[in-house]
Structure formats: C-alpha cells, structure tokens
PDB file of C-alpha atoms and ligand atoms in Angstrom:
ATOM      1  CA  MET U  93      -1.811 -61.769  57.095  1.00 81.00           C
ATOM      2  CA  ASN U  94      -2.678 -63.566  53.898  1.00 81.00           C
ATOM      3  CA  LEU U  95      -6.308 -63.040  52.974  1.00 78.00           C
ATOM      4  CA  SER U  96      -6.235 -65.643  50.219  1.00 75.00           C
ATOM      5  CA  GLN U  97      -5.241 -68.460  52.538  1.00 73.00           C
ATOM      6  CA  LYS U  98      -8.820 -69.378  53.439  1.00 77.00           C
ATOM      7  CA  LYS U  99     -12.154 -69.683  51.676  1.00 86.00           C
ATOM      8  CA  LEU U 100     -13.892 -67.636  54.313  1.00 94.00           C
ATOM      9  CA  PHE U 101     -12.654 -65.849  57.416  1.00 97.00           C
ATOM     10  CA  VAL U 102     -14.966 -66.138  60.402  1.00 98.00           C
ATOM     11  CA  ILE U 103     -14.557 -62.833  62.236  1.00 98.00           C
ATOM     12  CA  ALA U 104     -15.899 -62.347  65.747  1.00 98.00           C
ATOM     13  CA  HIS U 105     -17.362 -58.837  65.779  1.00 98.00           C
ATOM     14  CA  ARG U 106     -16.299 -57.216  69.081  1.00 98.00           C
ATOM     15  CA  GLY U 107     -15.606 -60.809  70.205  1.00 98.00           C
ATOM     16  CA  ALA U 108     -18.419 -63.307  70.649  1.00 98.00           C
ATOM     17  CA  SER U 109     -20.548 -60.296  71.440  1.00 98.00           C
ATOM     18  CA  ALA U 110     -23.964 -61.940  71.252  1.00 98.00           C
ATOM     19  CA  TYR U 111     -23.031 -63.967  74.322  1.00 98.00           C
ATOM     20  CA  PHE U 112     -20.518 -61.825  76.254  1.00 98.00           C
ATOM     21  CA  PRO U 113     -20.155 -58.070  76.813  1.00 98.00           C
ATOM     22  CA  GLU U 114     -18.689 -56.692  73.597  1.00 98.00           C
ATOM     23  CA  ASN U 115     -15.016 -55.768  73.279  1.00 98.00           C
ATOM     24  CA  THR U 116     -14.075 -57.338  76.637  1.00 98.00           C
ATOM     25  CA  MET U 117     -11.488 -59.989  77.350  1.00 98.00           C
ATOM     26  CA  SER U 118     -14.171 -62.574  78.020  1.00 98.00           C
ATOM     27  CA  ALA U 119     -15.808 -61.889  74.633  1.00 98.00           C
ATOM     28  CA  PHE U 120     -12.457 -62.388  72.862  1.00 98.00           C
ATOM     29  CA  LYS U 121     -11.546 -65.493  74.861  1.00 98.00           C
ATOM     30  CA  ALA U 122     -14.919 -67.020  74.018  1.00 98.00           C
ATOM     31  CA  ALA U 123     -14.364 -66.279  70.323  1.00 98.00           C
ATOM     32  CA  VAL U 124     -10.947 -67.940  70.408  1.00 98.00           C
ATOM     33  CA  ASP U 125     -12.479 -70.960  72.162  1.00 98.00           C
ATOM     34  CA  MET U 126     -15.044 -71.156  69.353  1.00 98.00           C
ATOM     35  CA  LYS U 127     -12.104 -71.316  66.913  1.00 97.00           C
ATOM     36  CA  VAL U 128     -12.821 -68.218  64.872  1.00 98.00           C
ATOM     37  CA  ASP U 129     -10.184 -67.041  62.377  1.00 97.00           C
ATOM     38  CA  MET U 130     -10.096 -63.410  63.474  1.00 98.00           C
ATOM     39  CA  ILE U 131     -11.399 -61.111  66.175  1.00 98.00           C
ATOM     40  CA  GLU U 132     -12.523 -57.556  65.446  1.00 98.00           C
ATOM     41  CA  LEU U 133     -12.160 -54.801  68.032  1.00 98.00           C
ATOM     42  CA  ASP U 134     -12.690 -51.048  68.202  1.00 98.00           C
ATOM     43  CA  VAL U 135     -10.033 -48.646  69.413  1.00 98.00           C
ATOM     44  CA  LEU U 136     -10.416 -45.273  71.133  1.00 98.00           C
ATOM     45  CA  LEU U 137      -7.879 -43.291  73.151  1.00 97.00           C
ATOM     46  CA  SER U 138      -7.993 -42.521  76.858  1.00 98.00           C
ATOM     47  CA  LYS U 139      -7.248 -39.015  78.110  1.00 97.00           C
ATOM     48  CA  ASP U 140      -3.640 -40.072  78.746  1.00 97.00           C
ATOM     49  CA  ASN U 141      -3.328 -41.508  75.230  1.00 96.00           C
ATOM     50  CA  ILE U 142      -3.631 -45.218  75.930  1.00 98.00           C
ATOM     51  CA  PRO U 143      -5.409 -47.144  73.145  1.00 98.00           C
ATOM     52  CA  VAL U 144      -8.442 -48.815  74.724  1.00 98.00           C
ATOM     53  CA  VAL U 145     -10.845 -51.352  73.288  1.00 98.00           C
ATOM     54  CA  PHE U 146     -14.271 -49.752  73.289  1.00 98.00           C
ATOM     55  CA  HIS U 147     -16.851 -49.002  70.632  1.00 98.00           C
ATOM     56  CA  ASP U 148     -18.950 -46.054  71.798  1.00 98.00           C
ATOM     57  CA  GLU U 149     -17.562 -42.561  72.125  1.00 97.00           C
ATOM     58  CA  LYS U 150     -19.570 -42.319  75.374  1.00 98.00           C
ATOM     59  CA  LEU U 151     -19.292 -44.565  78.400  1.00 98.00           C
ATOM     60  CA  ASP U 152     -22.968 -44.306  79.348  1.00 98.00           C
ATOM     61  CA  TYR U 153     -24.480 -47.358  77.616  1.00 97.00           C
ATOM     62  CA  LYS U 154     -21.833 -50.028  78.093  1.00 98.00           C
ATOM     63  CA  THR U 155     -20.362 -49.174  81.518  1.00 98.00           C
ATOM     64  CA  ASN U 156     -21.481 -47.678  84.837  1.00 97.00           C
ATOM     65  CA  GLY U 157     -19.643 -44.463  83.935  1.00 98.00           C
ATOM     66  CA  SER U 158     -20.785 -41.460  81.940  1.00 98.00           C
ATOM     67  CA  GLY U 159     -19.336 -38.951  79.510  1.00 98.00           C
ATOM     68  CA  LEU U 160     -16.666 -39.344  76.860  1.00 98.00           C
ATOM     69  CA  VAL U 161     -14.006 -42.064  76.980  1.00 98.00           C
ATOM     70  CA  LEU U 162     -11.363 -39.528  76.012  1.00 97.00           C
ATOM     71  CA  ASP U 163     -12.096 -37.448  79.109  1.00 98.00           C
ATOM     72  CA  TYR U 164     -10.872 -40.221  81.437  1.00 98.00           C
ATOM     73  CA  THR U 165      -7.392 -41.547  82.175  1.00 98.00           C
ATOM     74  CA  ILE U 166      -6.726 -45.246  81.874  1.00 98.00           C
ATOM     75  CA  SER U 167      -6.690 -45.693  85.645  1.00 98.00           C
ATOM     76  CA  GLU U 168     -10.118 -44.042  85.859  1.00 98.00           C
ATOM     77  CA  LEU U 169     -11.475 -46.170  83.006  1.00 98.00           C
ATOM     78  CA  LYS U 170     -10.149 -49.326  84.672  1.00 98.00           C
ATOM     79  CA  LYS U 171     -12.383 -48.697  87.683  1.00 98.00           C
ATOM     80  CA  LEU U 172     -15.547 -48.953  85.615  1.00 98.00           C
ATOM     81  CA  ASP U 173     -17.791 -51.982  85.360  1.00 98.00           C
ATOM     82  CA  ALA U 174     -17.990 -52.858  81.654  1.00 98.00           C
ATOM     83  CA  GLY U 175     -20.079 -55.993  82.002  1.00 98.00           C
ATOM     84  CA  SER U 176     -23.205 -55.452  84.122  1.00 98.00           C
ATOM     85  CA  TRP U 177     -25.037 -53.640  81.315  1.00 98.00           C
ATOM     86  CA  PHE U 178     -24.977 -56.980  79.498  1.00 98.00           C
ATOM     87  CA  HIS U 179     -25.657 -59.251  82.464  1.00 98.00           C
ATOM     88  CA  PRO U 180     -25.016 -58.874  86.218  1.00 98.00           C
ATOM     89  CA  LYS U 181     -22.749 -61.932  86.158  1.00 98.00           C
ATOM     90  CA  PHE U 182     -20.186 -59.899  84.167  1.00 98.00           C
ATOM     91  CA  LYS U 183     -19.891 -57.133  86.782  1.00 96.00           C
ATOM     92  CA  ASN U 184     -16.120 -57.667  87.138  1.00 95.00           C
ATOM     93  CA  GLU U 185     -15.436 -57.136  83.454  1.00 98.00           C
ATOM     94  CA  ARG U 186     -13.145 -54.163  82.810  1.00 98.00           C
ATOM     95  CA  ILE U 187     -12.451 -52.035  79.755  1.00 98.00           C
ATOM     96  CA  ALA U 188      -9.417 -53.663  78.139  1.00 98.00           C
ATOM     97  CA  THR U 189      -6.408 -51.869  76.737  1.00 98.00           C
ATOM     98  CA  LEU U 190      -5.341 -52.718  73.206  1.00 98.00           C
ATOM     99  CA  ARG U 191      -2.064 -53.968  74.675  1.00 98.00           C
ATOM    100  CA  GLU U 192      -3.898 -56.507  76.854  1.00 98.00           C
ATOM    101  CA  ILE U 193      -5.921 -57.891  73.975  1.00 98.00           C
ATOM    102  CA  LEU U 194      -2.950 -58.022  71.616  1.00 98.00           C
ATOM    103  CA  GLU U 195      -0.786 -59.754  74.207  1.00 98.00           C
ATOM    104  CA  TYR U 196      -3.538 -62.317  74.700  1.00 98.00           C
ATOM    105  CA  SER U 197      -3.950 -62.753  70.914  1.00 98.00           C
ATOM    106  CA  LYS U 198      -0.297 -63.065  70.001  1.00 97.00           C
ATOM    107  CA  ALA U 199       0.425 -66.263  68.087  1.00 93.00           C
ATOM    108  CA  LYS U 200      -3.186 -67.292  68.697  1.00 96.00           C
ATOM    109  CA  ILE U 201      -5.590 -65.385  66.500  1.00 97.00           C
ATOM    110  CA  LEU U 202      -5.718 -62.746  63.744  1.00 98.00           C
ATOM    111  CA  VAL U 203      -6.857 -59.312  64.894  1.00 98.00           C
ATOM    112  CA  ASN U 204      -8.744 -56.627  63.001  1.00 98.00           C
ATOM    113  CA  ILE U 205      -8.050 -53.354  64.786  1.00 98.00           C
ATOM    114  CA  GLU U 206     -10.722 -50.834  63.846  1.00 98.00           C
ATOM    115  CA  ILE U 207      -9.531 -47.346  64.709  1.00 98.00           C
ATOM    116  CA  LYS U 208     -12.553 -45.207  65.510  1.00 97.00           C
ATOM    117  CA  PRO U 209     -12.775 -41.781  63.846  1.00 94.00           C
ATOM    118  CA  GLU U 210     -13.253 -40.215  67.310  1.00 95.00           C
ATOM    119  CA  ALA U 211      -9.661 -41.209  68.148  1.00 95.00           C
ATOM    120  CA  VAL U 212      -8.178 -39.498  65.088  1.00 94.00           C
ATOM    121  CA  THR U 213      -7.002 -35.899  65.241  1.00 90.00           C
ATOM    122  CA  ASP U 214      -5.376 -33.599  62.707  1.00 85.00           C
ATOM    123  CA  ASN U 215      -2.173 -33.922  64.661  1.00 80.00           C
ATOM    124  CA  GLU U 216      -0.295 -36.914  63.258  1.00 78.00           C
ATOM    125  CA  GLU U 217       2.517 -36.807  65.804  1.00 76.00           C
ATOM    126  CA  SER U 218       1.923 -39.338  68.601  1.00 77.00           C
ATOM    127  CA  GLY U 219      -1.612 -39.811  67.324  1.00 94.00           C
ATOM    128  CA  VAL U 220      -3.635 -42.998  67.521  1.00 96.00           C
ATOM    129  CA  VAL U 221      -2.162 -44.492  64.330  1.00 97.00           C
ATOM    130  CA  GLU U 222       1.384 -44.101  65.560  1.00 96.00           C
ATOM    131  CA  LEU U 223       0.502 -45.507  68.999  1.00 96.00           C
ATOM    132  CA  VAL U 224      -1.205 -48.547  67.496  1.00 98.00           C
ATOM    133  CA  LEU U 225       1.594 -49.248  65.006  1.00 97.00           C
ATOM    134  CA  ASN U 226       4.221 -48.920  67.754  1.00 96.00           C
ATOM    135  CA  LEU U 227       2.362 -51.485  69.817  1.00 97.00           C
ATOM    136  CA  VAL U 228       2.066 -53.863  66.861  1.00 97.00           C
ATOM    137  CA  ASN U 229       5.837 -53.474  66.274  1.00 97.00           C
ATOM    138  CA  GLU U 230       6.750 -53.949  69.895  1.00 97.00           C
ATOM    139  CA  LEU U 231       4.703 -57.156  70.123  1.00 98.00           C
ATOM    140  CA  GLU U 232       5.945 -58.277  66.689  1.00 97.00           C
ATOM    141  CA  MET U 233       2.426 -58.859  65.426  1.00 97.00           C
ATOM    142  CA  GLU U 234       2.755 -57.293  61.960  1.00 96.00           C
ATOM    143  CA  ASP U 235       1.573 -60.505  60.252  1.00 96.00           C
ATOM    144  CA  GLN U 236      -1.367 -60.987  62.562  1.00 97.00           C
ATOM    145  CA  VAL U 237      -3.040 -57.613  62.317  1.00 98.00           C
ATOM    146  CA  LEU U 238      -5.431 -55.936  59.874  1.00 98.00           C
ATOM    147  CA  ILE U 239      -6.029 -52.219  60.472  1.00 98.00           C
ATOM    148  CA  SER U 240      -9.284 -50.636  59.361  1.00 97.00           C
ATOM    149  CA  SER U 241     -11.106 -47.361  59.725  1.00 96.00           C
ATOM    150  CA  PHE U 242     -13.978 -45.237  58.514  1.00 93.00           C
ATOM    151  CA  ASP U 243     -11.560 -42.335  58.773  1.00 93.00           C
ATOM    152  CA  TYR U 244      -9.401 -42.507  55.687  1.00 91.00           C
ATOM    153  CA  ARG U 245      -6.694 -40.378  57.298  1.00 93.00           C
ATOM    154  CA  VAL U 246      -5.854 -43.567  59.203  1.00 95.00           C
ATOM    155  CA  LEU U 247      -5.208 -45.403  55.934  1.00 94.00           C
ATOM    156  CA  GLU U 248      -3.117 -42.533  54.583  1.00 93.00           C
ATOM    157  CA  ARG U 249      -0.997 -42.468  57.735  1.00 94.00           C
ATOM    158  CA  VAL U 250      -0.446 -46.228  57.786  1.00 94.00           C
ATOM    159  CA  LYS U 251       0.695 -46.074  54.150  1.00 93.00           C
ATOM    160  CA  LYS U 252       2.947 -43.128  54.852  1.00 92.00           C
ATOM    161  CA  SER U 253       4.591 -44.990  57.727  1.00 92.00           C
ATOM    162  CA  ARG U 254       5.534 -47.795  55.291  1.00 90.00           C
ATOM    163  CA  HIS U 255       4.489 -50.262  57.951  1.00 91.00           C
ATOM    164  CA  PRO U 256       3.986 -53.781  56.518  1.00 92.00           C
ATOM    165  CA  VAL U 257       0.635 -54.258  58.255  1.00 95.00           C
ATOM    166  CA  LYS U 258      -2.416 -54.968  56.052  1.00 96.00           C
ATOM    167  CA  MET U 259      -5.156 -52.362  55.715  1.00 96.00           C
ATOM    168  CA  ALA U 260      -8.886 -52.519  55.094  1.00 96.00           C
ATOM    169  CA  MET U 261     -11.176 -49.670  54.224  1.00 93.00           C
ATOM    170  CA  LEU U 262     -14.506 -49.503  55.995  1.00 93.00           C
ATOM    171  CA  TYR U 263     -17.090 -48.550  53.472  1.00 85.00           C
ATOM    172  CA  GLU U 264     -20.432 -46.864  53.811  1.00 79.00           C
ATOM    173  CA  GLN U 265     -21.696 -44.764  50.959  1.00 76.00           C
ATOM    174  CA  LYS U 266     -22.493 -41.768  53.095  1.00 74.00           C
ATOM    175  CA  GLN U 267     -18.905 -41.584  54.350  1.00 72.00           C
ATOM    176  CA  SER U 268     -17.344 -42.078  50.975  1.00 71.00           C
ATOM    177  CA  ASN U 269     -18.855 -39.125  49.105  1.00 75.00           C
ATOM    178  CA  GLY U 270     -20.495 -41.467  46.625  1.00 75.00           C
ATOM    179  CA  ARG U 271     -17.167 -42.846  45.393  1.00 79.00           C
ATOM    180  CA  ALA U 272     -17.419 -46.483  44.339  1.00 80.00           C
ATOM    181  CA  PRO U 273     -15.463 -49.090  46.324  1.00 82.00           C
ATOM    182  CA  VAL U 274     -13.262 -50.112  43.392  1.00 84.00           C
ATOM    183  CA  LYS U 275     -12.187 -46.514  42.807  1.00 85.00           C
ATOM    184  CA  LEU U 276     -11.360 -46.077  46.504  1.00 87.00           C
ATOM    185  CA  ALA U 277      -9.481 -49.389  46.626  1.00 87.00           C
ATOM    186  CA  LYS U 278      -7.226 -48.097  43.860  1.00 86.00           C
ATOM    187  CA  ASP U 279      -6.836 -44.594  45.288  1.00 88.00           C
ATOM    188  CA  TYR U 280      -5.850 -45.848  48.742  1.00 90.00           C
ATOM    189  CA  ASN U 281      -4.129 -49.070  47.656  1.00 90.00           C
ATOM    190  CA  ILE U 282      -5.884 -51.077  50.350  1.00 93.00           C
ATOM    191  CA  ASP U 283      -5.746 -54.845  50.894  1.00 94.00           C
ATOM    192  CA  ALA U 284      -9.455 -55.399  51.587  1.00 94.00           C
ATOM    193  CA  PHE U 285     -12.850 -53.777  51.847  1.00 92.00           C
ATOM    194  CA  ASN U 286     -14.991 -54.067  54.923  1.00 94.00           C
ATOM    195  CA  LEU U 287     -18.521 -53.488  53.691  1.00 92.00           C
ATOM    196  CA  ASN U 288     -21.804 -52.990  55.470  1.00 93.00           C
ATOM    197  CA  LYS U 289     -24.208 -55.802  54.525  1.00 92.00           C
ATOM    198  CA  LYS U 290     -26.789 -53.148  53.622  1.00 89.00           C
ATOM    199  CA  GLU U 291     -24.527 -51.802  50.896  1.00 83.00           C
ATOM    200  CA  LEU U 292     -23.732 -55.067  49.206  1.00 86.00           C
ATOM    201  CA  THR U 293     -25.292 -54.475  45.794  1.00 86.00           C
ATOM    202  CA  GLU U 294     -24.958 -56.949  42.924  1.00 87.00           C
ATOM    203  CA  ASN U 295     -23.107 -54.375  40.897  1.00 86.00           C
ATOM    204  CA  TRP U 296     -20.482 -53.758  43.576  1.00 85.00           C
ATOM    205  CA  VAL U 297     -20.011 -57.437  44.264  1.00 90.00           C
ATOM    206  CA  LYS U 298     -19.350 -57.951  40.563  1.00 91.00           C
ATOM    207  CA  GLN U 299     -16.887 -55.077  40.384  1.00 89.00           C
ATOM    208  CA  LEU U 300     -14.999 -56.264  43.466  1.00 90.00           C
ATOM    209  CA  ASN U 301     -14.930 -59.879  42.300  1.00 92.00           C
ATOM    210  CA  ASP U 302     -13.852 -58.891  38.755  1.00 92.00           C
ATOM    211  CA  ARG U 303     -10.915 -56.948  40.170  1.00 91.00           C
ATOM    212  CA  LYS U 304     -10.171 -59.621  42.784  1.00 91.00           C
ATOM    213  CA  ILE U 305     -10.461 -57.161  45.656  1.00 92.00           C
ATOM    214  CA  PRO U 306     -11.157 -59.154  48.846  1.00 94.00           C
ATOM    215  CA  PHE U 307     -14.258 -57.970  50.687  1.00 94.00           C
ATOM    216  CA  LEU U 308     -15.392 -58.712  54.227  1.00 96.00           C
ATOM    217  CA  VAL U 309     -18.992 -58.020  55.228  1.00 97.00           C
ATOM    218  CA  TYR U 310     -20.387 -56.778  58.564  1.00 97.00           C
ATOM    219  CA  THR U 311     -22.351 -57.471  60.769  1.00 97.00           C
ATOM    220  CA  VAL U 312     -24.228 -60.630  59.880  1.00 98.00           C
ATOM    221  CA  ASN U 313     -26.033 -62.774  62.431  1.00 98.00           C
ATOM    222  CA  ASP U 314     -28.681 -64.351  60.221  1.00 97.00           C
ATOM    223  CA  LYS U 315     -27.951 -67.814  58.849  1.00 97.00           C
ATOM    224  CA  LYS U 316     -29.632 -67.342  55.472  1.00 96.00           C
ATOM    225  CA  LEU U 317     -27.867 -64.048  54.901  1.00 97.00           C
ATOM    226  CA  MET U 318     -24.538 -65.627  55.868  1.00 97.00           C
ATOM    227  CA  GLU U 319     -25.063 -68.262  53.183  1.00 96.00           C
ATOM    228  CA  SER U 320     -25.871 -65.782  50.432  1.00 95.00           C
ATOM    229  CA  ILE U 321     -22.944 -63.524  51.374  1.00 96.00           C
ATOM    230  CA  ILE U 322     -20.542 -66.470  51.275  1.00 95.00           C
ATOM    231  CA  GLU U 323     -21.933 -67.410  47.867  1.00 94.00           C
ATOM    232  CA  SER U 324     -21.391 -63.854  46.619  1.00 94.00           C
ATOM    233  CA  GLY U 325     -17.629 -64.394  46.995  1.00 94.00           C
ATOM    234  CA  ALA U 326     -16.984 -62.531  50.259  1.00 96.00           C
ATOM    235  CA  LYS U 327     -13.656 -63.371  51.909  1.00 96.00           C
ATOM    236  CA  GLY U 328     -14.929 -62.890  55.426  1.00 97.00           C
ATOM    237  CA  ILE U 329     -17.958 -62.164  57.578  1.00 98.00           C
ATOM    238  CA  PHE U 330     -18.087 -60.236  60.839  1.00 98.00           C
ATOM    239  CA  THR U 331     -20.615 -61.730  63.205  1.00 98.00           C
ATOM    240  CA  ASP U 332     -21.704 -61.439  66.833  1.00 98.00           C
ATOM    241  CA  LYS U 333     -22.532 -65.165  66.680  1.00 98.00           C
ATOM    242  CA  PRO U 334     -19.378 -66.938  65.496  1.00 98.00           C
ATOM    243  CA  ASP U 335     -20.783 -70.362  66.420  1.00 98.00           C
ATOM    244  CA  VAL U 336     -23.632 -69.857  63.927  1.00 98.00           C
ATOM    245  CA  LEU U 337     -21.269 -68.780  61.143  1.00 98.00           C
ATOM    246  CA  ILE U 338     -18.895 -71.685  61.827  1.00 97.00           C
ATOM    247  CA  GLY U 339     -21.882 -74.048  61.469  1.00 96.00           C
ATOM    248  CA  VAL U 340     -22.871 -72.445  58.151  1.00 96.00           C
ATOM    249  CA  VAL U 341     -19.300 -72.613  56.801  1.00 95.00           C
ATOM    250  CA  GLU U 342     -18.964 -76.277  57.755  1.00 93.00           C
ATOM    251  CA  GLU U 343     -22.253 -77.140  56.052  1.00 91.00           C
ATOM    252  CA  LEU U 344     -21.555 -75.157  52.874  1.00 88.00           C
ATOM    253  CA  PHE U 345     -17.998 -76.314  52.317  1.00 84.00           C
ATOM    254  CA  LYS U 346     -18.895 -79.915  53.108  1.00 79.00           C
ATOM    255  CA  LYS U 347     -21.482 -79.813  50.318  1.00 65.00           C
ATOM    256  CA  ASN U 348     -19.064 -78.340  47.759  1.00 61.00           C
TER     257      ASN U 348
HETATM  258  O1  LIG X  92     -15.374 -53.395  61.440  1.00 74.32           O
HETATM  259  C1  LIG X  92     -16.660 -53.760  61.112  1.00 74.32           C
HETATM  260  C2  LIG X  92     -17.676 -53.095  62.014  1.00 74.32           C
HETATM  261  O2  LIG X  92     -17.258 -53.278  63.333  1.00 74.32           O
HETATM  262  C3  LIG X  92     -17.856 -51.631  61.727  1.00 74.32           C
HETATM  263  O3  LIG X  92     -18.889 -51.032  62.449  1.00 74.32           O
HETATM  264  O4  LIG X  92     -19.870 -49.750  64.302  1.00 74.32           O
HETATM  265  O5  LIG X  92     -19.639 -52.213  64.509  1.00 74.32           O
HETATM  266  O6  LIG X  92     -17.635 -50.759  64.618  1.00 74.32           O
HETATM  267  P1  LIG X  92     -19.005 -50.935  64.040  1.00 74.32           P
HETATM  268 MG1  LIG X  93     -16.061 -52.204  64.784  1.00 74.32          MG
END
C-alpha cells in the first residue's frame, strides 16, 4: 500500500455504516459500490480463535445475542442476527469472519484491519496478530492491507514478524501516556497515524506535516469538518458516510 499515491484516501469506517449495519458484508459491499479507496474494519477473536469482524466487545447492542464475543465459537456467532438492530430489513445479516471480508476485498479495495485491544493477550504464540498476518499471507494481500491498533503490542509484534504489511498507530492522548504523535511515530517506526478528530490540534498537524508523517483522521461525517481536515494536510478520512466525503473531495480538488 502506497499512502502517497493519492491526495486523499476516502475510508469507509466499518463500511458504509451510516446506511448499513456496521462491519457487515452489506456495509462493505455498499462502500465498494460507492468507490471508496479503503474500508476500515474491527477485528476480535471468537472462542475458537477465528478472527471476526465486529467492533464491540459485547454482542448485546449490535446483535440479538448477549455476552462477550470471545465466549462464543464461530458457529455460535454465525447464528446471530447482526442486522435487525439497525433495521428489520437486515435481519439476515451475519457476523462476518475476517477471511470472508478479505476474500471479498482481494484485488478490489484497500483494507484497514483494526485489531481491537480486547483480542490481544500477553501470549504472542497463535495470538490475534499471528492469525491475521497468516491470513493476509495466505490470501496474498500484503500490498492491500494496513494494520492498526490502539494496543501498541500489536505494532511491536507486526514489526518483529518482519511482515511487509503497512502499520498505522491509533492515537488518543489518554492511551498514549501523553507522548506526542511524532515521538511515537519514531519509536514504533509506523507508516501512518490514525488520529481522532478531537485530538487534531494545530501544533500536532504542524509537527506531522513538517516530518511528512501521513495522518488519517476518524470519524468524520460533517461536510465542513471534512473540508478543514483535508486542508490541514490529512492523507485520509474515516467516515460513516463515504458518499458525502466523495462529494467533498470532488468539489475541493476540482477547484484546485
Ligand atoms: O480506525 C479508526 C476508528 O475505527 C477507531 O475507533 O472505535 O471506531 O474502532 P473505533
Ligand atoms: Mg475501528
């Protein structure tokens, strides 16, 4: 993945999640149909160690199940309705495995795999990082994938594996012990920063731009804010409304 190849990457946050149940196949298909550059998805592990695409640690809000994702096997998770919470017409939507989404995305769309801290354990052997990297290898998608996490052990393990995949650090001040993004970028030798829009201060933008560290900003659904973030030099924006962002990008780059 070459982050300098475009002026701005339109990234569908959990798919086109303003219009479809987040992190489901239909949300990703809709994003691809809208012609986004990248989809973003969240990864947790099932009880039997299958990487699944789901954001919340608990099943309660976004399925008809309850309790922790990691307490259920993949065949149990597959029985759940992952769409009705959004709208009854999506009642047949199922929790997707990472394999299913990657197979669908291959040679079609870039994928930001966000590994959730809840999936990371102290045990590196056969842990989530290894499982995800093995899948990326098997499907030969090294050039199509960007791995990110709030849990910096993920970044350390990807580096240690010497895998060629690109890495982004998810940054929120409270999780970073007050360390500035530029310092962390150097310490972890990452390829990009994924920053919360609330943390985008003028000072940090300047530091990142001065050092030519690509930064991607989440999650932005407001048109005016999209415009100002693009003008700040961001390399990408995560949005639940990719159609809105595509409209903004077309307008802005037509003018310039
Ligand atoms: O990867 C960007 C964004 O998805 C991080 O926050 O909670 O939406 O996964 P969250
Ligand atoms: Mg995410």
